Amino acid sequence: MALNYYIIYKPYEVLTRFTPEGNKACLADFFKVPTDVYPVGRLDYDSEGLLILTNDKALNQQLLLPRHAHEREYWVQVDGAVTETAVKELSAGVDIHVDGKLYHTRRCKASIFPEEPALPSRNPPIRFRKSIPAPWLRMVLQEGKNRQVRRMTAAVGFPTLRLVRYRIENITIEGMQSGEMKQLSREDIYRGLKLKA
């Protein structure tokens, strides 16, 4: 069986699967890949950015095992003038609810972007309000609970407006447009993810 590896920039409001659900867009509306290729992990319907598609089951298992603790970098636009105190709280870990239970997130790296990062514009764009700032944060996590980043920024008082997964280890969407796909070699993807091939 030929192994295939792709990275995509998942657009906003697209399901992380190839089968449609109701009137929601799915990956098949944007990306043409062999029928045995599936996404590794997930990215929420209302989030955008990096997703890996493959039919390599070994890669899937390695990447999703919590003990491997792969770095995932998110670029997060938040509602309101985010404070250094909030950034310190995010970095130290905050309490969020996951599956109805209280969970304290692991330490992560969080910082405020000095200026808006270079990303393709979102369609539809976030609601712009002149009187309320909407700065960007960079957050690097080594865990991925359901809707974790959104829950974390909400916990420190700054709800997420736009969420983009920019990188997993050394694989990034740098220079890619929303809805774009790149095919990678097995060697490149394993090296980029710091996995043993």
Coordinates of C-alpha atoms in Angstrom, one line a residue:
M1 CA 0.0 0.0 0.0
A2 CA 1.3 3.4 -0.9
L3 CA 1.6 5.7 2.0
N4 CA 0.5 9.3 1.5
Y5 CA 1.2 12.4 3.6
Y6 CA -0.4 15.8 3.2
I7 CA -0.6 18.9 5.2
I8 CA -3.6 21.2 4.7
Y9 CA -4.7 24.6 5.9
K10 CA -8.2 23.7 7.1
P11 CA -10.6 26.7 6.4
Y12 CA -13.0 28.1 9.1
E13 CA -16.3 26.3 9.5
V14 CA -15.2 23.1 7.8
L15 CA -15.7 19.7 9.6
T16 CA -12.5 17.7 10.2
R17 CA -13.8 14.7 8.2
F18 CA -14.5 13.7 4.6
T19 CA -18.2 12.9 5.1
P20 CA -20.8 15.8 5.3
E21 CA -23.1 16.4 8.2
G22 CA -26.2 18.4 7.6
N23 CA -25.4 21.5 5.6
K24 CA -21.9 21.9 7.0
A25 CA -18.9 21.9 4.7
C26 CA -16.4 19.0 5.1
L27 CA -12.8 18.3 3.9
A28 CA -14.1 16.6 0.7
D29 CA -15.4 20.0 -0.4
F30 CA -11.9 21.4 -0.5
F31 CA -9.3 18.5 -0.8
K32 CA -9.0 15.6 -3.2
V33 CA -7.0 12.7 -1.7
P34 CA -7.1 8.9 -2.0
T35 CA -10.1 7.3 -0.2
D36 CA -8.0 5.6 2.5
V37 CA -6.5 9.0 3.7
Y38 CA -7.9 10.5 6.9
P39 CA -7.1 13.4 9.2
V40 CA -4.7 12.8 12.1
G41 CA -6.4 14.3 15.2
R42 CA -9.0 17.0 14.9
L43 CA -9.5 20.7 14.6
D44 CA -12.8 22.2 15.6
Y45 CA -15.3 23.3 13.0
D46 CA -14.8 26.9 14.0
S47 CA -11.0 26.7 14.1
E48 CA -8.6 26.9 11.2
G49 CA -5.1 25.9 10.3
L50 CA -2.8 22.9 10.2
L51 CA -4.1 19.4 9.8
I52 CA -2.2 16.3 8.7
L53 CA -3.9 13.8 6.4
T54 CA -2.4 10.3 5.9
N55 CA -3.2 6.6 5.6
D56 CA -0.1 5.8 7.7
K57 CA -1.7 4.2 10.9
A58 CA 1.6 4.1 12.7
L59 CA 2.1 7.9 12.3
N60 CA -1.5 8.4 13.6
Q61 CA -0.8 6.3 16.7
Q62 CA 2.5 8.0 17.5
L63 CA 1.2 11.5 17.0
L64 CA -1.9 11.0 19.2
L65 CA -0.2 9.2 22.1
P66 CA -0.2 11.7 25.1
R67 CA 3.3 10.5 26.2
H68 CA 4.9 11.9 23.1
A69 CA 3.6 15.4 24.1
H70 CA 4.1 17.1 20.7
E71 CA 4.3 20.8 20.6
R72 CA 1.3 22.5 19.0
E73 CA 1.4 26.2 18.3
Y74 CA -1.8 28.2 18.1
W75 CA -2.3 31.8 17.1
V76 CA -5.3 33.1 19.0
Q77 CA -7.1 36.4 18.5
V78 CA -8.9 37.4 21.7
D79 CA -11.7 39.8 22.7
G80 CA -10.3 42.7 24.7
A81 CA -7.0 44.2 25.7
V82 CA -5.3 41.1 27.1
T83 CA -3.0 41.7 30.1
E84 CA 0.4 40.4 31.0
T85 CA -1.2 39.0 34.1
A86 CA -3.6 36.9 32.0
V87 CA -0.7 35.7 29.8
K88 CA 1.2 34.6 33.0
E89 CA -1.9 32.7 34.2
L90 CA -2.2 30.9 30.8
S91 CA 1.5 30.0 30.9
A92 CA 1.2 28.6 34.5
G93 CA -1.9 26.6 33.7
V94 CA -5.6 27.4 34.4
D95 CA -8.7 25.5 35.5
I96 CA -11.1 24.5 32.8
H97 CA -14.0 22.1 32.5
V98 CA -13.4 19.0 30.3
D99 CA -16.2 16.5 30.0
G100 CA -17.9 17.9 33.1
K101 CA -14.8 17.6 35.3
L102 CA -12.4 20.3 36.5
Y103 CA -9.0 20.0 34.8
H104 CA -5.9 22.1 35.4
T105 CA -4.0 22.6 32.2
R106 CA -0.3 21.9 32.0
R107 CA 2.2 24.7 31.8
C108 CA 2.4 26.2 28.3
K109 CA 4.2 29.0 26.5
A110 CA 2.0 32.1 26.0
S111 CA 2.9 35.5 24.7
I112 CA 1.3 38.5 23.1
F113 CA 2.1 39.2 19.4
P114 CA 3.6 42.7 19.1
E115 CA 1.6 43.2 15.9
E116 CA -1.1 41.2 14.0
P117 CA 0.5 38.0 12.5
A118 CA 0.5 37.5 8.7
L119 CA -2.4 35.1 8.1
P120 CA -5.0 34.9 5.2
S121 CA -8.1 36.8 6.0
R122 CA -11.0 34.7 7.4
N123 CA -14.2 34.2 5.6
P124 CA -16.5 35.5 7.1
P125 CA -14.2 37.9 9.1
I126 CA -14.5 38.3 12.8
R127 CA -16.9 41.0 14.0
F128 CA -14.8 44.2 14.2
R129 CA -15.6 46.7 17.0
K130 CA -13.6 49.9 16.9
S131 CA -13.7 50.5 20.7
I132 CA -12.6 47.0 21.7
P133 CA -9.1 45.7 20.9
A134 CA -8.7 42.2 19.4
P135 CA -5.0 41.4 20.0
W136 CA -3.3 38.1 19.1
L137 CA -1.6 35.6 21.4
R138 CA 0.8 32.8 20.6
M139 CA 0.2 29.7 22.6
V140 CA 2.3 26.6 22.5
L141 CA 0.8 23.5 24.2
Q142 CA 1.8 19.9 24.6
E143 CA -1.7 18.6 25.2
G144 CA -4.9 18.8 23.3
K145 CA -8.1 18.6 25.4
N146 CA -11.4 19.3 23.6
R147 CA -11.7 23.0 22.9
Q148 CA -8.8 23.6 25.3
V149 CA -7.4 26.9 23.9
R150 CA -10.8 28.5 23.8
R151 CA -11.6 27.4 27.3
M152 CA -8.2 28.6 28.6
T153 CA -8.5 32.2 27.2
A154 CA -12.1 32.3 28.5
A155 CA -10.9 31.3 31.9
V156 CA -8.6 34.4 32.1
G157 CA -11.4 36.7 30.9
F158 CA -10.5 37.0 27.2
P159 CA -12.8 34.9 24.9
T160 CA -11.3 33.6 21.7
L161 CA -12.5 35.3 18.5
R162 CA -10.3 33.4 16.0
L163 CA -8.2 30.3 16.4
V164 CA -5.5 29.1 14.0
R165 CA -3.3 26.1 14.6
Y166 CA 0.0 27.2 13.1
R167 CA 2.4 24.4 13.8
I168 CA 2.9 20.8 15.1
E169 CA 6.5 20.4 16.1
N170 CA 8.4 21.7 12.9
I171 CA 5.5 21.3 10.5
T172 CA 3.8 24.6 9.8
I173 CA 1.3 26.3 7.5
E174 CA 3.8 29.2 6.8
G175 CA 3.0 30.8 3.5
M176 CA -0.1 28.6 2.9
Q177 CA -3.5 30.0 2.1
S178 CA -6.8 28.7 3.6
G179 CA -7.9 25.6 1.7
E180 CA -4.4 24.8 0.4
M181 CA -2.8 21.4 0.5
K182 CA 0.8 20.2 0.2
Q183 CA 2.0 16.6 -0.2
L184 CA 5.1 15.7 1.8
S185 CA 7.4 12.7 1.7
R186 CA 7.4 10.1 4.6
E187 CA 10.9 11.3 5.5
D188 CA 9.9 15.0 5.7
I189 CA 6.8 14.4 7.8
Y190 CA 8.5 12.1 10.3
R191 CA 11.5 14.4 10.6
G192 CA 9.2 17.5 10.9
L193 CA 7.2 15.8 13.7
K194 CA 10.4 14.5 15.4
L195 CA 9.2 10.9 15.2
K196 CA 11.2 7.8 14.5
A197 CA 10.3 6.5 11.0

